[in-house]
Amino acid sequence: MQLFRKTHNAEATASANRQNLVLPDNLPCYMIPYGRNLKFYGREAELDEIKTVLDPTPQSDDLKVLSICGLGGVGKTQLALQYANTMMESYDAVAWIPADTQAILVRALAMFAAKLGLMKDGSEDDLQAVQKVRDWLSTAGRRVLLVFDNLEDVQILSQVWPWAGNGSFIITTRSPAVASGRARCVLHLKSFETSTAVKVLNELTGIQALEESEKQAAIEICQSIGGLPLAIVHMSSFIQDRGSTYEEFLDLFKKHAERILASSQTQVDYDHTLYTVWDSSMQSLSTNAKTLLSLLSFFDPNAIPERFLTNPQNQITDPRFEFLSDDFAFGDAVSELITKASLVDRLTSAKSISMNRLVKIVSSVRVPEEERTVYFNTTIQMLSNAFPNTWDSRVDQQGHGFQSWETCSAVVAHVSSLMVLQEQYGLEATNTEAFAELVFRIGTYLWESEQPLTAKTFFEYGLHLGIDPESRVYAHVYRLLGHIALDIAQPRAALAAYQRAYEVTELLDGPESIAVGEVLDSLACSCAEIGDVLRARAYLERSDEINQAQNGRTSSRTQAIFALAYLRGHEPEEALDALNLCWRLQGKTGKEIKYSQYPKHAGDIVLYARIKFALGQKDEARQLVLRSIEMRRGIFSSKGPRVADSLFILARMLEDEAEENAAAKMYREIIDMNCGSAEMKGHLARSLWFLAGVEGRLGRADYASDLRKLANEERAKIMGREHLDEDTDEAFMSLVGWMLW
């Protein structure tokens, strides 16, 4: 092979000499459109990689070719420019060749030939000039760098590609297929990670955020634009022009993203704005690929499972979406979005599609107004079929959807995206009830998986879609809002929600219905949490009467809440009897409950432990609490509210046994668990307060005083507190529900 290359090179040189190729005498020769960018940030590692691959110093008979591939605006051109400018003196000649089309390429190469001095006179045409550049590259033996910028068709390089020589070539392109057509080394350029994006934003704006709110705003800005370098440049210019803080700009961007994007101007060294950078790519797409891109823009841009789009159960009749049911046609459309312009990425292992957040915004804006409702309804239908429908099923157990939590979690962000678009464009679903139900399913999943505050926003959003206030759906939503209120230590708010659910349920099903009995159980639970045990028992007795009349027996749910009410009323023996009856009605033994994967059974074990402790069986109680911690860590987040609650109960038991150091360790573990989530604020404040008590008894009065101050500060951050802010154990205990099932 080496012998062939040398022979071919010699023949080519002889041929070139016969053609009277003029050897240039005006080296070095540099043709670079823009100078060095003094505000080049965040690509140091990539720049080093290019330097390594294209290093012109070693003697070699091989061309060194590197392609930079990625989404428009990701910084391919800027990276190539930075290399060309910083390494210019290492080469005898450097030429920047725009390669958008054949005509543009040829004209640029002709200019390079003239600048090199390859043209004897003005008689040669551009194509002859290209041939002379090719011959010179093949025979001159010079250190040459050519940058072919924005190449869309790899075939047009054939006319200038040398048959020999040791030059260095860079190709920038949006197409992965084009990138790999001539280069062994392909650098897939991605948008900045959030941390890098924030650093670049700070450098460009000159703002160094000191306050936490400003730092968070900078993070949200960079996340909102997907870390796209071109967007960061434009946003920084906008911020500087307006003299805005990050918080001010973020508020403006949330309200007027389209107008801000439309106002972006071209840069000195880049010819596109945020609205035009993908124009040619999007316009060149096939009909199916355009439809797919528009559809994807209604989903969250991160990890869109392909099964959502191609599910046969979708039964979409609109002919524009027929290709989704044809795996070959669908694959073609996805491939086109990837290979033509890097508009999306595909994670093969997960069979999911992702897109830059800014591509989503621009793509959704490009959907004609009269077609948005079609895409909106289609996405609702797809997500409804992807999400297990358990939210309004009547079963003996709450949290009944836990077995499908993993599936549910994949849908949440996509429904959130629909909600944002619905408000942004004033869209109305053709089937409002179907959209509301989808939102309620998400809310139920979020509540079951220890995200009650987020769940609440979904339920409240769904209610504003125009649900009939005298429907079963309406009643069920208010019952779930009551459950959420209990989870965030707002039992009076829960009572009000349950009363609303009771009124509608009684109207629809009658006062003696099983459905009314279920709501009575919930009313009893809120009363027990408030401490009104007598009223709780009255509700339970009424529920029991209904169950006996309708089913001939009590319900396990009623007996579980009886156990709670009895224990709250300092009657542990009766509480134990009620809890045992609850399990028998489920056909379960205590041992089976202890090793169950069902979330509410972990709560049963907590209640069981507290009953045992109240009965004086303290060793068994502690073992049961330890088991509940194990169960809850296996089911929920290891740093979530229910694990924190079990740890707190164990700490209180240890305190009761005068094991102060062990109790303090438990409290500290809860404090260390705090991840900033609103759901954990009550647990944090409560643990700080009780740790202060332990530290005070251990003789560390100053430390205890600091802890109490922190406890008060954290308590003040909790919204919707129903108890007076007193410096008492009772007041801090009220920050968390008395019983978290």
XYZ file of C-alpha atoms in Angstrom:
741
model
C 0.000 0.000 0.000
C 2.833 2.364 0.897
C 4.597 1.538 -2.404
C 1.359 2.187 -4.323
C 0.916 5.565 -2.627
C 4.476 6.654 -3.455
C 4.176 5.476 -7.062
C 0.818 7.202 -7.471
C 2.214 10.360 -5.908
C 5.155 10.386 -8.305
C 2.899 9.885 -11.305
C 0.587 12.629 -10.094
C 3.509 15.001 -9.624
C 4.750 14.321 -13.124
C 1.261 14.900 -14.465
C 0.995 18.154 -12.580
C 4.350 19.304 -13.949
C 3.240 18.494 -17.482
C 0.211 20.731 -16.847
C 2.627 23.553 -15.915
C 1.239 23.866 -12.374
C 2.459 27.156 -10.945
C 4.065 26.702 -7.554
C 3.063 29.615 -5.331
C 5.676 31.918 -3.923
C 3.353 33.819 -1.584
C 3.378 31.425 1.340
C 2.356 31.567 4.097
C -1.177 32.137 2.848
C -4.096 32.598 5.223
C -7.740 32.979 4.195
C -9.817 33.065 7.391
C -12.989 35.200 7.456
C -12.903 36.201 11.118
C -10.202 36.819 13.672
C -9.651 35.088 16.949
C -12.692 35.093 19.264
C -11.617 36.583 22.585
C -14.867 35.362 24.152
C -14.405 31.702 23.302
C -15.458 29.675 26.329
C -16.328 26.160 27.335
C -14.760 24.114 24.528
C -11.205 23.707 25.772
C -11.357 19.886 25.830
C -12.717 19.725 22.282
C -10.079 22.184 21.070
C -7.355 20.011 22.581
C -8.795 16.954 20.827
C -8.664 18.714 17.455
C -5.063 19.766 18.088
C -4.129 16.161 18.817
C -5.852 14.702 15.750
C -4.682 17.342 13.264
C -1.197 17.991 14.670
C 0.753 19.153 11.569
C 4.230 18.601 12.981
C 4.726 14.816 12.546
C 5.812 13.769 9.064
C 3.103 11.673 7.437
C 1.891 10.770 3.966
C -1.715 10.627 5.151
C -4.372 13.274 5.211
C -5.617 14.122 8.674
C -9.366 14.649 8.543
C -11.702 15.516 11.410
C -15.426 16.234 11.214
C -17.312 18.352 13.729
C -20.950 17.341 13.762
C -23.919 18.701 15.691
C -27.058 20.777 15.878
C -27.106 24.207 14.275
C -26.010 26.783 16.845
C -24.052 24.290 18.926
C -20.743 25.970 18.075
C -19.214 23.890 15.264
C -18.140 26.914 13.232
C -16.804 28.764 16.274
C -14.751 25.747 17.349
C -13.239 25.356 13.876
C -12.540 29.105 13.711
C -10.813 29.019 17.064
C -8.563 26.174 15.948
C -7.775 27.861 12.631
C -6.855 31.151 14.299
C -4.874 29.738 17.216
C -2.931 27.206 15.090
C -2.494 29.383 11.983
C 1.262 29.794 12.357
C 1.756 26.019 12.444
C 0.595 25.820 8.817
C 1.960 27.164 5.539
C -1.560 27.809 4.314
C -4.967 27.976 5.976
C -8.190 28.372 3.995
C -11.752 28.716 5.214
C -14.056 27.213 2.568
C -17.825 27.694 2.971
C -19.380 24.466 1.687
C -23.129 25.040 1.873
C -23.530 24.341 -1.859
C -21.461 23.336 -4.872
C -21.430 26.909 -6.211
C -20.326 28.424 -2.897
C -17.589 25.812 -2.490
C -16.186 26.352 -5.994
C -16.152 30.154 -5.635
C -14.273 29.934 -2.313
C -11.704 27.505 -3.722
C -11.145 29.791 -6.706
C -10.459 32.667 -4.322
C -7.984 30.453 -2.442
C -6.239 29.535 -5.705
C -5.874 33.196 -6.573
C -4.584 34.063 -3.120
C -2.056 31.227 -3.328
C -0.826 32.483 -6.701
C -1.792 29.324 -8.579
C -3.438 31.283 -11.406
C -1.070 32.376 -14.224
C -3.459 34.961 -15.565
C -7.145 35.754 -15.433
C -8.121 33.312 -18.191
C -8.907 30.268 -16.030
C -12.446 29.697 -14.834
C -13.436 28.667 -11.317
C -13.516 24.930 -12.070
C -9.986 25.078 -13.451
C -8.953 26.892 -10.305
C -10.428 24.092 -8.189
C -8.443 21.534 -10.174
C -5.248 23.490 -9.569
C -5.938 23.618 -5.824
C -6.439 19.857 -5.825
C -3.190 19.253 -7.723
C -1.286 21.612 -5.452
C -2.640 19.912 -2.316
C -1.549 16.547 -3.722
C 1.978 17.547 -4.720
C 3.225 20.561 -2.810
C 4.099 18.718 0.399
C 3.106 21.756 2.428
C 1.402 21.919 5.810
C -2.093 22.970 4.806
C -5.307 23.376 6.791
C -8.625 23.518 4.940
C -11.898 24.037 6.799
C -15.025 23.016 4.884
C -17.752 24.793 6.813
C -21.414 23.753 6.879
C -21.107 20.873 4.426
C -24.440 19.317 3.448
C -23.400 17.039 0.570
C -20.182 15.100 1.006
C -19.999 14.321 -2.734
C -19.097 17.898 -3.648
C -15.716 17.457 -1.942
C -14.605 14.914 -4.565
C -13.536 17.655 -6.981
C -10.980 19.052 -4.544
C -10.049 15.992 -2.484
C -6.309 15.318 -3.021
C -5.060 11.904 -4.085
C -1.983 12.343 -1.913
C -0.454 14.811 0.485
C -0.278 15.366 4.192
C -2.703 18.198 4.819
C -5.194 18.655 7.641
C -8.908 19.032 6.902
C -11.824 20.020 9.140
C -15.407 19.433 8.050
C -18.278 21.040 9.954
C -21.741 19.651 9.297
C -25.101 19.068 10.927
C -25.380 15.610 9.404
C -23.762 12.613 11.126
C -23.837 10.773 7.790
C -21.929 13.564 6.041
C -19.527 13.794 8.984
C -18.468 10.172 8.647
C -18.304 10.255 4.843
C -14.710 11.495 4.638
C -13.415 11.428 8.212
C -12.390 8.650 10.532
C -12.525 10.976 13.516
C -15.936 12.557 14.134
C -16.393 15.007 16.995
C -20.067 15.009 17.990
C -20.513 18.434 19.532
C -23.231 18.706 22.171
C -24.821 21.651 23.917
C -23.171 22.730 27.154
C -23.949 20.973 30.397
C -25.790 23.322 32.743
C -22.752 24.067 34.927
C -20.618 25.005 31.903
C -23.463 26.991 30.350
C -23.821 29.076 33.513
C -20.084 29.840 33.540
C -20.226 30.943 29.901
C -23.330 33.066 30.556
C -21.577 34.772 33.472
C -18.510 35.482 31.342
C -20.542 36.951 28.482
C -22.824 39.102 30.632
C -20.155 40.114 33.129
C -22.617 39.259 35.894
C -21.363 37.275 38.861
C -24.489 36.193 40.698
C -23.995 36.376 44.456
C -27.512 35.871 45.758
C -28.921 32.356 45.679
C -32.001 33.501 43.768
C -29.806 34.980 41.029
C -27.699 31.809 40.825
C -30.840 29.709 40.499
C -32.207 32.051 37.824
C -28.991 31.659 35.803
C -29.347 27.887 36.025
C -32.974 28.037 34.874
C -32.090 30.311 31.953
C -29.463 27.869 30.719
C -31.802 24.914 31.167
C -34.602 26.736 29.327
C -32.427 27.213 26.246
C -30.965 23.734 26.428
C -27.400 24.947 26.958
C -27.166 25.893 23.259
C -24.103 28.148 22.781
C -25.719 30.380 20.126
C -28.689 30.924 22.440
C -26.395 31.803 25.344
C -24.701 34.445 23.183
C -28.040 35.940 22.160
C -29.490 35.832 25.671
C -26.387 37.471 27.141
C -26.653 40.296 24.585
C -30.327 40.772 25.440
C -29.552 40.871 29.176
C -26.780 43.423 28.644
C -28.894 45.600 26.342
C -31.728 45.680 28.877
C -29.514 45.961 31.936
C -31.516 43.077 33.396
C -30.736 40.818 36.305
C -31.001 37.092 35.672
C -34.255 36.961 37.635
C -35.771 39.774 35.586
C -34.754 38.157 32.325
C -36.057 34.736 33.378
C -39.483 36.172 34.203
C -39.529 37.912 30.826
C -38.404 34.779 28.967
C -41.145 32.675 30.552
C -43.759 35.150 29.324
C -42.281 36.216 25.995
C -39.882 33.500 24.784
C -41.082 33.779 21.186
C -40.568 37.540 21.057
C -37.120 37.315 22.634
C -36.053 34.633 20.162
C -37.464 36.629 17.257
C -35.525 39.722 18.353
C -32.156 37.977 18.243
C -29.669 39.456 15.776
C -26.927 37.833 13.699
C -23.451 37.944 15.206
C -20.380 39.467 13.581
C -18.900 36.025 12.933
C -22.109 34.004 12.431
C -24.860 34.546 9.873
C -27.835 33.026 11.701
C -30.286 34.044 14.418
C -32.044 31.628 16.727
C -35.058 31.623 14.411
C -33.130 31.114 11.167
C -30.385 28.727 12.261
C -32.507 25.633 11.541
C -34.560 27.044 8.652
C -32.855 25.249 5.791
C -32.709 21.987 7.719
C -36.395 22.044 8.612
C -37.526 23.114 5.155
C -35.614 20.294 3.476
C -37.323 17.594 5.557
C -39.810 15.162 4.065
C -43.482 15.488 4.978
C -43.286 12.629 7.497
C -40.163 14.023 9.145
C -41.754 17.478 9.435
C -44.866 15.938 10.978
C -42.776 13.939 13.434
C -40.763 17.020 14.446
C -43.969 18.987 15.035
C -45.412 16.137 17.098
C -42.238 15.785 19.168
C -42.406 19.497 20.010
C -45.553 18.818 22.067
C -43.648 16.376 24.302
C -40.966 17.162 26.838
C -37.700 17.181 24.852
C -35.876 14.707 27.074
C -36.309 10.984 26.450
C -39.527 10.577 24.451
C -40.145 6.802 24.364
C -40.814 5.658 20.815
C -43.490 3.289 22.131
C -45.614 6.328 23.020
C -45.631 7.325 19.343
C -46.062 3.907 17.733
C -48.430 2.209 20.207
C -51.093 0.349 18.127
C -53.676 1.227 20.791
C -53.386 4.891 19.828
C -55.765 4.253 16.905
C -55.108 7.660 15.371
C -57.205 8.165 12.240
C -55.663 11.398 10.942
C -53.854 10.390 7.702
C -50.853 12.625 8.411
C -49.892 10.243 11.254
C -50.245 6.990 9.269
C -46.467 6.595 9.071
C -46.340 6.063 12.856
C -47.969 2.646 12.413
C -45.441 1.650 9.732
C -42.183 0.770 11.467
C -40.145 1.266 8.290
C -41.643 4.686 7.503
C -41.313 5.738 11.145
C -37.669 4.669 11.172
C -37.051 6.702 8.021
C -38.568 9.814 9.599
C -36.471 9.455 12.763
C -33.334 8.781 10.736
C -33.954 11.885 8.649
C -34.181 14.102 11.736
C -30.911 12.630 12.990
C -28.831 12.336 9.837
C -29.877 15.456 7.949
C -29.541 18.065 10.638
C -28.938 16.550 14.081
C -32.309 17.980 15.134
C -32.878 15.004 17.426
C -30.844 12.283 19.097
C -31.851 8.668 19.553
C -30.825 6.575 22.540
C -30.775 3.101 21.035
C -30.720 1.185 24.327
C -33.833 2.972 25.607
C -35.501 3.365 22.191
C -36.194 6.998 22.967
C -35.791 10.315 21.159
C -34.449 13.559 22.631
C -34.173 17.071 21.269
C -32.657 20.320 22.420
C -35.129 22.372 24.443
C -34.740 25.331 22.097
C -35.419 23.147 19.052
C -38.662 22.156 20.773
C -39.632 25.802 21.292
C -38.867 26.824 17.713
C -40.541 23.707 16.275
C -43.738 24.296 18.260
C -43.822 27.935 17.124
C -43.567 26.778 13.496
C -46.676 24.588 13.776
C -49.463 26.506 12.005
C -52.021 27.869 14.448
C -54.865 25.958 12.817
C -52.976 22.651 13.246
C -51.903 23.010 16.878
C -55.134 21.554 18.255
C -54.641 18.445 16.090
C -51.157 17.853 17.511
C -52.385 18.694 21.015
C -55.220 16.142 20.867
C -52.971 13.511 19.308
C -50.398 13.884 22.083
C -53.129 13.606 24.744
C -54.321 10.386 23.126
C -50.799 8.941 23.005
C -50.001 9.799 26.626
C -53.362 8.517 27.853
C -52.635 5.144 26.277
C -49.138 5.138 27.776
C -50.300 5.868 31.340
C -51.939 3.082 33.401
C -55.466 4.119 34.397
C -55.755 3.364 38.121
C -56.430 6.794 39.549
C -60.181 6.418 40.041
C -60.424 2.648 40.533
C -62.327 1.664 43.674
C -60.277 -0.830 45.666
C -59.698 -1.508 49.352
C -56.209 -0.028 49.238
C -54.818 3.409 48.607
C -51.602 3.697 46.633
C -52.863 0.948 44.375
C -50.877 2.142 41.359
C -47.468 1.533 42.936
C -46.694 -1.443 40.698
C -46.708 0.809 37.634
C -44.790 3.760 39.121
C -41.853 3.276 36.759
C -44.153 3.501 33.741
C -45.946 6.499 35.228
C -42.743 8.423 35.864
C -41.911 8.354 32.146
C -45.103 10.284 31.344
C -45.041 13.094 33.937
C -42.745 15.531 32.110
C -44.653 15.061 28.856
C -48.004 15.913 30.442
C -46.343 18.954 32.042
C -45.225 20.011 28.562
C -48.809 19.759 27.307
C -50.031 21.876 30.205
C -47.502 24.606 29.402
C -48.394 24.598 25.702
C -52.110 24.632 26.524
C -51.703 27.816 28.540
C -49.178 29.361 26.139
C -51.356 28.998 23.036
C -54.795 28.883 24.647
C -55.376 25.388 23.265
C -58.569 23.502 24.005
C -58.715 19.729 23.926
C -61.510 18.271 21.822
C -62.151 15.878 24.703
C -61.676 17.987 27.832
C -62.599 15.091 30.125
C -59.859 12.908 28.618
C -57.240 15.617 29.124
C -58.403 16.288 32.683
C -58.327 12.581 33.480
C -54.768 12.330 32.166
C -53.748 15.236 34.412
C -55.505 13.596 37.388
C -53.713 10.308 36.750
C -50.406 12.179 36.952
C -51.498 13.890 40.159
C -52.421 10.550 41.711
C -49.079 9.013 40.797
C -47.207 11.998 42.226
C -49.162 11.808 45.485
C -48.568 8.070 45.796
C -44.835 8.528 45.175
C -44.315 11.162 47.911
C -44.596 14.311 45.819
C -47.810 15.756 47.302
C -47.120 19.438 46.629
C -46.452 18.832 42.952
C -49.472 16.527 42.834
C -51.627 19.319 44.212
C -50.718 21.612 41.309
C -51.833 18.948 38.823
C -55.188 18.418 40.535
C -55.831 22.147 40.744
C -54.902 22.562 37.081
C -57.257 19.747 36.089
C -60.139 21.269 38.027
C -59.757 24.495 36.041
C -60.352 22.633 32.782
C -64.081 22.833 33.431
C -64.923 19.587 35.236
C -68.592 19.187 36.200
C -68.752 20.117 39.932
C -71.434 17.494 40.499
C -69.565 14.583 38.928
C -67.845 11.554 40.449
C -64.571 12.766 38.973
C -64.947 16.052 40.842
C -65.709 14.253 44.120
C -62.754 11.905 43.699
C -60.378 14.778 42.983
C -61.388 16.506 46.215
C -60.915 13.304 48.159
C -57.400 13.025 46.781
C -56.762 16.679 47.606
C -57.731 15.761 51.158
C -55.185 12.932 51.157
C -52.543 15.380 49.954
C -53.415 17.883 52.680
C -52.929 15.165 55.315
C -49.516 14.313 53.861
C -48.383 17.943 54.185
C -49.720 18.322 57.746
C -52.797 20.385 56.897
C -55.609 18.306 58.480
C -58.120 21.167 58.543
C -57.638 21.751 54.826
C -58.058 17.996 54.391
C -61.315 18.067 56.351
C -62.687 20.823 54.097
C -61.730 18.893 50.949
C -63.294 15.672 52.276
C -66.500 17.514 53.163
C -66.742 18.773 49.595
C -66.206 15.244 48.295
C -68.840 13.954 50.736
C -71.486 16.411 49.539
C -71.095 15.470 45.878
C -70.842 11.735 46.592
C -73.979 11.763 48.730
C -75.812 13.651 45.977
C -74.763 11.153 43.302
C -74.878 7.825 45.161
C -77.149 8.402 48.120
C -76.399 8.601 51.863
C -76.259 4.807 52.338
C -73.818 4.024 49.535
C -70.441 2.336 49.873
C -68.901 5.392 48.198
C -70.233 7.609 50.996
C -68.788 5.177 53.544
C -65.349 5.550 51.963
C -65.494 9.338 52.232
C -66.637 9.020 55.865
C -63.440 7.049 56.529
C -61.440 9.937 55.086
C -63.344 12.479 57.184
C -62.550 10.383 60.253
C -58.860 10.311 59.351
C -58.661 14.109 59.138
C -60.480 14.471 62.477
C -58.070 12.019 64.116
C -55.138 14.038 62.754
C -56.644 17.229 64.189
C -57.037 15.442 67.524
C -60.853 15.347 67.504
C -61.046 11.644 68.317
C -64.734 11.608 69.284
C -65.778 13.096 65.967
C -63.483 10.694 64.137
C -65.079 7.706 65.835
C -68.562 9.013 65.042
C -67.694 9.128 61.327
C -66.207 5.633 61.518
C -69.231 4.185 63.269
C -71.473 5.650 60.554
C -69.181 4.186 57.863
C -69.287 0.833 59.637
C -73.075 0.858 59.627
C -73.096 1.424 55.866
C -70.562 -1.342 55.260
C -72.491 -3.785 57.434
C -75.737 -2.946 55.632
C -74.270 -3.164 52.131
C -71.638 -5.889 52.464
C -72.522 -7.633 55.702
C -69.139 -6.803 57.220
C -66.873 -3.930 58.090
C -64.072 -2.805 55.743
C -60.343 -3.107 56.287
C -59.933 0.604 55.563
C -62.425 1.546 58.271
C -60.675 -0.666 60.825
C -57.243 0.790 59.998
C -58.545 4.294 60.711
C -60.286 2.996 63.853
C -56.839 1.828 64.994
C -55.438 5.313 64.358
C -58.303 6.993 66.237
C -58.035 4.616 69.216
C -54.277 5.149 69.505
C -54.682 8.917 69.228
C -57.254 8.617 72.027
C -54.766 6.664 74.209
C -56.547 3.315 73.826
C -53.779 1.055 72.491
C -55.553 -2.249 73.259
C -58.551 -1.274 71.144
C -56.177 0.048 68.478
C -54.416 -3.323 68.309
C -57.701 -5.199 67.969
C -58.812 -2.908 65.140
C -55.502 -3.253 63.273
C -55.531 -7.046 63.576
C -59.107 -7.097 62.256
C -58.006 -4.867 59.358
C -55.378 -7.426 58.353
C -57.715 -10.405 58.732
C -60.203 -8.722 56.407
C -57.399 -8.473 53.829
C -56.591 -12.149 54.337
C -53.129 -11.239 55.629
C -51.110 -12.268 58.655
C -48.872 -9.878 60.559
C -45.826 -11.596 59.054
C -47.157 -11.141 55.525
C -47.757 -7.462 56.207
C -44.176 -7.061 57.479
C -42.751 -8.373 54.218
C -45.231 -6.784 51.834
C -44.159 -4.468 49.004
C -47.430 -2.547 49.177
C -46.675 1.039 50.348
C -49.550 1.351 52.827
C -48.489 -1.832 54.618
C -45.260 -0.072 55.592
C -47.492 2.545 57.226
C -49.406 -0.239 58.981
C -46.126 -1.468 60.478
C -45.397 2.047 61.768
C -48.825 2.168 63.412
C -48.300 -1.349 64.787
C -44.942 -0.288 66.271
C -46.491 2.735 67.965
C -49.281 0.612 69.399
C -46.742 -1.886 70.752
C -44.714 0.941 72.267
C -47.821 2.351 73.950
C -48.493 -1.135 75.355
C -45.006 -1.202 76.891
C -43.588 -3.751 74.431
C -40.732 -1.423 73.581
C -38.128 -3.824 72.197
C -40.618 -5.257 69.728
C -41.751 -1.737 68.865
C -38.213 -0.688 67.985
C -37.720 -3.769 65.819
C -40.944 -2.981 64.003
C -39.853 0.608 63.348
C -36.545 -0.660 61.977
C -38.514 -2.955 59.691
C -40.664 -0.022 58.536
C -37.509 1.929 57.657
C -36.313 -1.004 55.577
C -39.700 -1.321 53.861
C -40.003 2.369 53.118
C -36.477 2.622 51.758
C -37.285 -0.236 49.419
C -40.519 1.360 48.197
C -39.967 5.113 48.359
C -36.989 7.408 48.111
C -34.369 6.643 50.743
C -34.391 10.359 51.572
C -38.126 10.956 51.443
C -40.761 11.978 54.015
C -41.818 8.480 55.069
C -38.297 7.250 55.744
C -37.698 10.465 57.717
C -40.901 9.842 59.681
C -39.856 6.304 60.647
C -36.410 7.550 61.693
C -38.040 10.239 63.830
C -40.309 7.718 65.571
C -37.269 5.562 66.306
C -35.422 8.606 67.691
C -38.345 9.407 70.004
C -38.364 5.820 71.262
C -34.626 6.037 71.927
C -35.134 9.287 73.819
C -37.779 7.616 75.942
C -35.195 4.985 76.882
C -32.649 7.737 77.708
C -30.432 6.716 74.776
C -29.684 10.331 73.979
C -26.657 9.858 71.720
C -28.419 7.246 69.611
C -31.467 9.513 69.327
C -29.276 12.446 68.294
C -27.754 10.285 65.566
C -31.237 9.575 64.162
C -32.172 13.260 64.194
C -28.949 14.167 62.413
C -29.630 11.544 59.774
C -32.985 13.186 59.039
C -31.370 16.624 58.920
C -28.705 15.342 56.521
C -31.456 13.893 54.322
C -32.847 17.343 53.575
C -32.548 17.873 49.834
C -34.320 21.211 49.662
C -37.695 19.740 48.703
C -40.721 21.461 50.207
C -42.103 18.094 51.345
C -39.107 17.670 53.674
C -39.249 21.091 55.348
C -41.519 19.961 58.184
C -39.317 16.942 58.913
C -36.221 19.140 58.915
C -37.647 21.760 61.292
C -39.073 19.120 63.629
C -35.794 17.190 63.805
C -33.769 20.351 64.429
C -36.076 21.229 67.323
C -35.899 17.830 68.985
C -32.148 17.519 68.392
C -31.832 20.812 70.266
C -33.597 19.204 73.212
C -31.181 16.276 73.220
C -28.120 18.506 72.890
C -29.367 20.670 75.748
C -29.703 17.643 78.022
C -26.195 16.573 76.999
C -24.862 19.909 78.266
C -24.298 21.684 74.945
C -26.526 24.673 75.615
C -25.054 27.028 72.989
C -25.350 24.415 70.256
C -28.916 23.674 71.359
C -29.767 27.367 71.122
C -28.396 27.532 67.565
C -30.430 24.479 66.597
C -33.644 26.023 67.935
C -32.949 29.146 65.908
C -32.464 27.028 62.781
C -35.642 25.103 63.547
C -37.621 28.342 63.666
C -36.049 29.554 60.424
C -36.986 26.341 58.630
C -40.506 26.385 60.067
C -41.025 29.902 58.717
C -40.415 28.572 55.186
C -43.328 26.123 55.367
C -46.436 27.354 53.585
C -49.939 26.697 54.916
C -49.010 25.966 58.535
C -52.159 25.339 60.588
C -50.651 25.455 64.094
C -49.437 28.509 65.973
C -45.679 29.116 65.728
C -44.946 28.401 69.368
C -41.645 27.189 70.770
C -43.123 23.937 72.052
C -42.744 20.271 71.222
C -46.412 20.138 70.258
C -46.080 23.006 67.788
C -43.121 21.389 66.038
C -44.812 17.980 66.066
C -47.691 19.546 64.127
C -45.374 20.259 61.177
C -45.642 16.602 60.152
C -48.767 14.474 60.003
C -49.457 12.445 63.145
C -49.639 9.310 61.007
C -48.137 8.967 57.522
C -49.473 5.866 55.819
